[in-house]
Coordinates of N, CA and C in Angstrom, one line a residue:
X1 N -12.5 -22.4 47.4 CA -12.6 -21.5 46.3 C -12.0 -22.0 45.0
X2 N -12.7 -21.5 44.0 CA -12.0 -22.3 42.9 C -11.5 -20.7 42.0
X3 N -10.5 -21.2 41.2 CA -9.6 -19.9 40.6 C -9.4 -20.5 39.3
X4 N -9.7 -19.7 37.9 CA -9.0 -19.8 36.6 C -8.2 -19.2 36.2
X5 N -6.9 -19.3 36.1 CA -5.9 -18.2 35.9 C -5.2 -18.0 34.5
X6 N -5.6 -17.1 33.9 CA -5.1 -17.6 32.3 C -3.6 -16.9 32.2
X7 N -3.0 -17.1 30.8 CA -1.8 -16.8 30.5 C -1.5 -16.6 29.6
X8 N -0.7 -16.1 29.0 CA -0.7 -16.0 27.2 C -1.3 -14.7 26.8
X9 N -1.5 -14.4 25.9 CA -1.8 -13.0 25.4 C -0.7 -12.2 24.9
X10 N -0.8 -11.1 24.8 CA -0.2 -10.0 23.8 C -0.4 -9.5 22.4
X11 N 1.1 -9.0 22.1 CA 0.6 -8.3 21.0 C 1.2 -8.9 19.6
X12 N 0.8 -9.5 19.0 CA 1.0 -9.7 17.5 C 0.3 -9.0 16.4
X13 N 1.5 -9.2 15.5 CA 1.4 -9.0 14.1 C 0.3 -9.9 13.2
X14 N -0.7 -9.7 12.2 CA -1.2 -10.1 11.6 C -0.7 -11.4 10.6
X15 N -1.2 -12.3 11.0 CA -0.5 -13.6 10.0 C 0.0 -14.4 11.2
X16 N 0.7 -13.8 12.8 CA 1.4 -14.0 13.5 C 0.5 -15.1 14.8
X17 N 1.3 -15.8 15.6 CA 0.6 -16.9 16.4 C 1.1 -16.5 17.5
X18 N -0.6 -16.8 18.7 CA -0.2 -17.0 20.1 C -0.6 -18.0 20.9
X19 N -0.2 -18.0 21.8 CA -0.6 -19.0 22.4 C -1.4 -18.7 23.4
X20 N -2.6 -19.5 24.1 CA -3.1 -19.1 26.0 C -3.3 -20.3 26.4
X21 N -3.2 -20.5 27.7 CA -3.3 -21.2 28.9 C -4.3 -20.8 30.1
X22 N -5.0 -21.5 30.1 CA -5.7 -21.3 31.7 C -5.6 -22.6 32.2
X23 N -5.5 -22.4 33.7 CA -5.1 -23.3 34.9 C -6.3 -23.1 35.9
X24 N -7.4 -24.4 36.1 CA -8.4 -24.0 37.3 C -7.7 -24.8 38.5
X25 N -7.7 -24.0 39.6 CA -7.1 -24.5 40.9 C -8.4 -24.1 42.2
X26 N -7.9 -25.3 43.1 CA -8.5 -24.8 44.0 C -9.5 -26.0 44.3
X27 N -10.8 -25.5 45.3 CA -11.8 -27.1 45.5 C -12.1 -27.5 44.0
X28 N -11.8 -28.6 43.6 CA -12.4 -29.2 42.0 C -12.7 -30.6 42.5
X29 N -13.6 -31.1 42.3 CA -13.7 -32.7 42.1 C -13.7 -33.1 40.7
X30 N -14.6 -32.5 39.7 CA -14.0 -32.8 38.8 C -14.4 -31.6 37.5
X31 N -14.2 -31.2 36.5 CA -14.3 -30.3 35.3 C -14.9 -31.1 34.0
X32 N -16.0 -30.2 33.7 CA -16.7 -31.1 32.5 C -16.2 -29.6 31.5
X33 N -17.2 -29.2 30.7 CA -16.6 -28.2 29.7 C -15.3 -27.7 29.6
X34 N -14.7 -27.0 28.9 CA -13.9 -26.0 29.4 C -14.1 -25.2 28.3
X35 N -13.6 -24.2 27.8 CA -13.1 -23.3 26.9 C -13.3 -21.9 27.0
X36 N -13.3 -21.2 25.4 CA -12.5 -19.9 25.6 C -13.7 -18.8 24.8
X37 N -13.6 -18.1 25.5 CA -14.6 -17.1 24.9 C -13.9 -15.3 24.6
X38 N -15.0 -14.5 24.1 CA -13.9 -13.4 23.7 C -14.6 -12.0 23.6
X39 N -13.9 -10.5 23.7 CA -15.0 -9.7 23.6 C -14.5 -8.7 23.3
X40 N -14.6 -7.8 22.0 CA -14.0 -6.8 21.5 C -14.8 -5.2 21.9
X41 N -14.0 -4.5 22.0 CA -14.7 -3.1 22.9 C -15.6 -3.1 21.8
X42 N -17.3 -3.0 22.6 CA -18.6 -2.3 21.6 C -19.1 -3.4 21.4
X43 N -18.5 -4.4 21.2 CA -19.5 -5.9 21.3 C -19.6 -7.2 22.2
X44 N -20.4 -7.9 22.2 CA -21.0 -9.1 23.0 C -19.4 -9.9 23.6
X45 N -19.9 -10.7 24.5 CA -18.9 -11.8 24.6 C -19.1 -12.9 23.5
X46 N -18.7 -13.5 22.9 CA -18.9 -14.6 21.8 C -17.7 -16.0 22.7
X47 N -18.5 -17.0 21.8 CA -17.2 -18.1 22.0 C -16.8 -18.2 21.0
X48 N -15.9 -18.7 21.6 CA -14.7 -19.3 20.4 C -14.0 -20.4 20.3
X49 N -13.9 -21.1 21.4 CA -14.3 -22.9 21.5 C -14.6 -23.2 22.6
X50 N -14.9 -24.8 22.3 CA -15.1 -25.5 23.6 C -14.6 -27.2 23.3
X51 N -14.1 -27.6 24.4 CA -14.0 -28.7 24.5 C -14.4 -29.5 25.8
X52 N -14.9 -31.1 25.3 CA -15.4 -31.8 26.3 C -14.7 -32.3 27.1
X53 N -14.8 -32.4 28.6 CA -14.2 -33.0 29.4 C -13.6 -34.2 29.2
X54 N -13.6 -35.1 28.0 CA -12.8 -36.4 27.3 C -11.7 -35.9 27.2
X55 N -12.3 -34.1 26.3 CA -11.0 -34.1 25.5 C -11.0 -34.0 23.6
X56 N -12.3 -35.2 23.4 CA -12.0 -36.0 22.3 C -13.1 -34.4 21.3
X57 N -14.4 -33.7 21.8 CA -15.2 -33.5 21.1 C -14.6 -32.0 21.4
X58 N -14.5 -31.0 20.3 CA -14.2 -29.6 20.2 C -15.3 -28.7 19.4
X59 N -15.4 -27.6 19.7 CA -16.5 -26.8 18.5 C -15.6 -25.4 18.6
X60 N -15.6 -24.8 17.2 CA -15.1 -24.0 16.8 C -16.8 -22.9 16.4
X61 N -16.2 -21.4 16.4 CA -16.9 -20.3 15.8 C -16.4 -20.7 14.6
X62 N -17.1 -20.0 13.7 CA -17.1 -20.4 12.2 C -15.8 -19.2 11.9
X63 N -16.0 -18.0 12.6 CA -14.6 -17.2 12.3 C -12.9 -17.5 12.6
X64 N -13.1 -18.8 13.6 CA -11.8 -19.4 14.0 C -11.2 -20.9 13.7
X65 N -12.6 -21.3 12.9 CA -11.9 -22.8 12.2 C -10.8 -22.9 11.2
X66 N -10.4 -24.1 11.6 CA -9.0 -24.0 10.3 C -7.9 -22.9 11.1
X67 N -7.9 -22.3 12.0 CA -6.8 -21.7 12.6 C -6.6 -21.6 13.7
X68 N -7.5 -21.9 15.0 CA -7.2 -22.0 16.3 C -7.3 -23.5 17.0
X69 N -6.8 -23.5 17.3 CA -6.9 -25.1 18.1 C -7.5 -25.6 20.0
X70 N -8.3 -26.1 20.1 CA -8.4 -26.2 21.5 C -8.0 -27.0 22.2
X71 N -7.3 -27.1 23.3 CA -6.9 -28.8 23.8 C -6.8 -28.6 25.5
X72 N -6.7 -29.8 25.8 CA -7.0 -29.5 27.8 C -5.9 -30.8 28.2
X73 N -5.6 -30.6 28.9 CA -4.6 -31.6 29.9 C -5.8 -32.2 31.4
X74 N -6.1 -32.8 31.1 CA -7.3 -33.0 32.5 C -6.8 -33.5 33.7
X75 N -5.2 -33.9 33.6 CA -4.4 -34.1 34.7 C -4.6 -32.6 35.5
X76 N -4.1 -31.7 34.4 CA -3.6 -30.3 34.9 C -4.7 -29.5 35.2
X77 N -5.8 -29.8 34.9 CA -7.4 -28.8 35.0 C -6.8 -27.4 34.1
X78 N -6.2 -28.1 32.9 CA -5.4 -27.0 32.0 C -6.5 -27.2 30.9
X79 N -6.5 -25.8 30.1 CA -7.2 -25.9 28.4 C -6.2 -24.7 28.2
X80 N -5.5 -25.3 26.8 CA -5.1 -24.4 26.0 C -6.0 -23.5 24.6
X81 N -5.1 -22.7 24.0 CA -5.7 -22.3 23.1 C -4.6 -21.8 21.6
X82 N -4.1 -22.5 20.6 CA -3.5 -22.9 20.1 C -3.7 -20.9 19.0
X83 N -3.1 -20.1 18.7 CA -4.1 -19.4 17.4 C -2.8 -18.7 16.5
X84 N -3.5 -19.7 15.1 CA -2.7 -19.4 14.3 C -3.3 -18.5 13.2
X85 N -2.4 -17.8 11.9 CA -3.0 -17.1 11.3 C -3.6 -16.0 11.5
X86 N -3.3 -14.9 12.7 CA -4.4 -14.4 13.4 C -4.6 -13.1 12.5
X87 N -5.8 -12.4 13.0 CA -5.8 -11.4 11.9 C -6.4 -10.2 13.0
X88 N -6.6 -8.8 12.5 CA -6.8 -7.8 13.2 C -8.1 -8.4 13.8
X89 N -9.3 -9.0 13.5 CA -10.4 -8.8 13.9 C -10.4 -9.6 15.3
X90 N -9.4 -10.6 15.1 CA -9.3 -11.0 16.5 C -9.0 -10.7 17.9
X91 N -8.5 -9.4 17.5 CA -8.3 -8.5 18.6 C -9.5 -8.7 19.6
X92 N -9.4 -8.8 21.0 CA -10.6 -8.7 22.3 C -9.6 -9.5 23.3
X93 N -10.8 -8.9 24.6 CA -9.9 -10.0 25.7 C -10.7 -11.4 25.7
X94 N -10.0 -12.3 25.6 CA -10.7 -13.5 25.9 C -10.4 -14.5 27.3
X95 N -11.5 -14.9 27.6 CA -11.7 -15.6 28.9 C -11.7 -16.2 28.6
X96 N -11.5 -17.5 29.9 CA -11.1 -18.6 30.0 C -12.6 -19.1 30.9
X97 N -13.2 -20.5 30.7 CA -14.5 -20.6 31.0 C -14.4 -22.2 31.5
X98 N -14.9 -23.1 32.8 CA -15.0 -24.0 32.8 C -16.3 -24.2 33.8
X99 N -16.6 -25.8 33.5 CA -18.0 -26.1 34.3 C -16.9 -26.9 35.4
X100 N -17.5 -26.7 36.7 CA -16.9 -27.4 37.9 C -17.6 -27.6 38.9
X101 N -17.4 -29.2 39.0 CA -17.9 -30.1 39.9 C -17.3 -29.7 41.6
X102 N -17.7 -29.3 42.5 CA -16.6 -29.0 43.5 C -16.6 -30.4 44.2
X103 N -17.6 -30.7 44.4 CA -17.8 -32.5 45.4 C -18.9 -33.2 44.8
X104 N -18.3 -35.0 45.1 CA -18.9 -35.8 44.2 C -20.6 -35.8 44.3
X105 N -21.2 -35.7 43.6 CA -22.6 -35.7 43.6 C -22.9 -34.1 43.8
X106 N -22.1 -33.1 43.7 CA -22.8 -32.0 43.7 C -23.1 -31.0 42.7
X107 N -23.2 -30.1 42.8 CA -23.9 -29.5 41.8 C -22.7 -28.9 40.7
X108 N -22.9 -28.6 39.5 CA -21.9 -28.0 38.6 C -22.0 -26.3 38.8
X109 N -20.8 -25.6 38.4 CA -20.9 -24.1 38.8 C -20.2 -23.7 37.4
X110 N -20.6 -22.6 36.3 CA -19.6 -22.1 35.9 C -18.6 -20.9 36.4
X111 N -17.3 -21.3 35.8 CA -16.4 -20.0 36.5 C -15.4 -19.6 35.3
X112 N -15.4 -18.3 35.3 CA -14.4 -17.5 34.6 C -13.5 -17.2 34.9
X113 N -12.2 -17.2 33.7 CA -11.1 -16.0 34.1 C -11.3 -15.2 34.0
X114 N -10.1 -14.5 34.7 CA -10.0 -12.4 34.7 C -10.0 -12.1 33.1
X115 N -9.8 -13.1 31.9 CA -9.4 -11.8 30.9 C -8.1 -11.7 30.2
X116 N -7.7 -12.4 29.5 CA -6.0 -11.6 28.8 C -6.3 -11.2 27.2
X117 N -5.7 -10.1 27.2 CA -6.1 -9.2 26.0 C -4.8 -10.1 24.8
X118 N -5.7 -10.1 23.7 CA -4.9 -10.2 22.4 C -5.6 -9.5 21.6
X119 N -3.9 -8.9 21.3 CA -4.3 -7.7 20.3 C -3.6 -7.6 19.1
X120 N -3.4 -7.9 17.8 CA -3.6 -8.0 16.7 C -3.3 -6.9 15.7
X121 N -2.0 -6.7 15.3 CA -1.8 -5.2 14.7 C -1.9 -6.1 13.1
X122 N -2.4 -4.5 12.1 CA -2.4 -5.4 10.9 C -1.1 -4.4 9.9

């Protein structure tokens, strides 16, 4: 079984910074994508980055450039999520998302986290 477990979240003040963490455990051979996506009560899930299994290539939503950061430890099957400046609208739970290889030559799976809420008072 493979498991994403994120971390981080809460509650900040507007202007204010948090941090998240997800950790995928479990059968992995190896992890291509990772990143983080997000979903405020009444609307869609949206992303909000991604980064390549290098490491080196990241994509930002146009609402989070210039203030969130994405980065992965590929020792750790870790991706962080760096967010600064934050503002009310950011408020949603956001997940944690990676593609995973379980055995060599097999097929890729996506898997999600549970969810950790950041919530954003202004």
């Amino acid at each position: 079984q493979v498991q994403l477990v994120e971390s981080g979240g809460g509650l900040v003040q507007a202007g204010g910074s948090l941090s998240l963490s997800c950790a995928a455990s479990g059968s992995i051979f190896s992890v291509s994508a990772m990143g983080w996506y997000r979903q405020a009560p009444g609307k869609q899930r949206e992303l909000v980055a991604t980064i390549a299994s290098g490491g080196g290539t990241a994509t930002y939503a146009d609402s989070v450039k210039g203030r969130f950061t994405i980065s992965r430890d590929n020792v750790k099957n870790t991706v962080y999520l760096q967010m600064n400046s934050l503002k009310p609208e950011d408020t949603a739970v956001y997940y944690c998302h990676a593609v995973i290889t379980k055995r060599n030559y097999g097929p890729s799976f996506s898997y999600w986290g549970q969810g950790t809420q950041v919530t954003v008072s202004s």
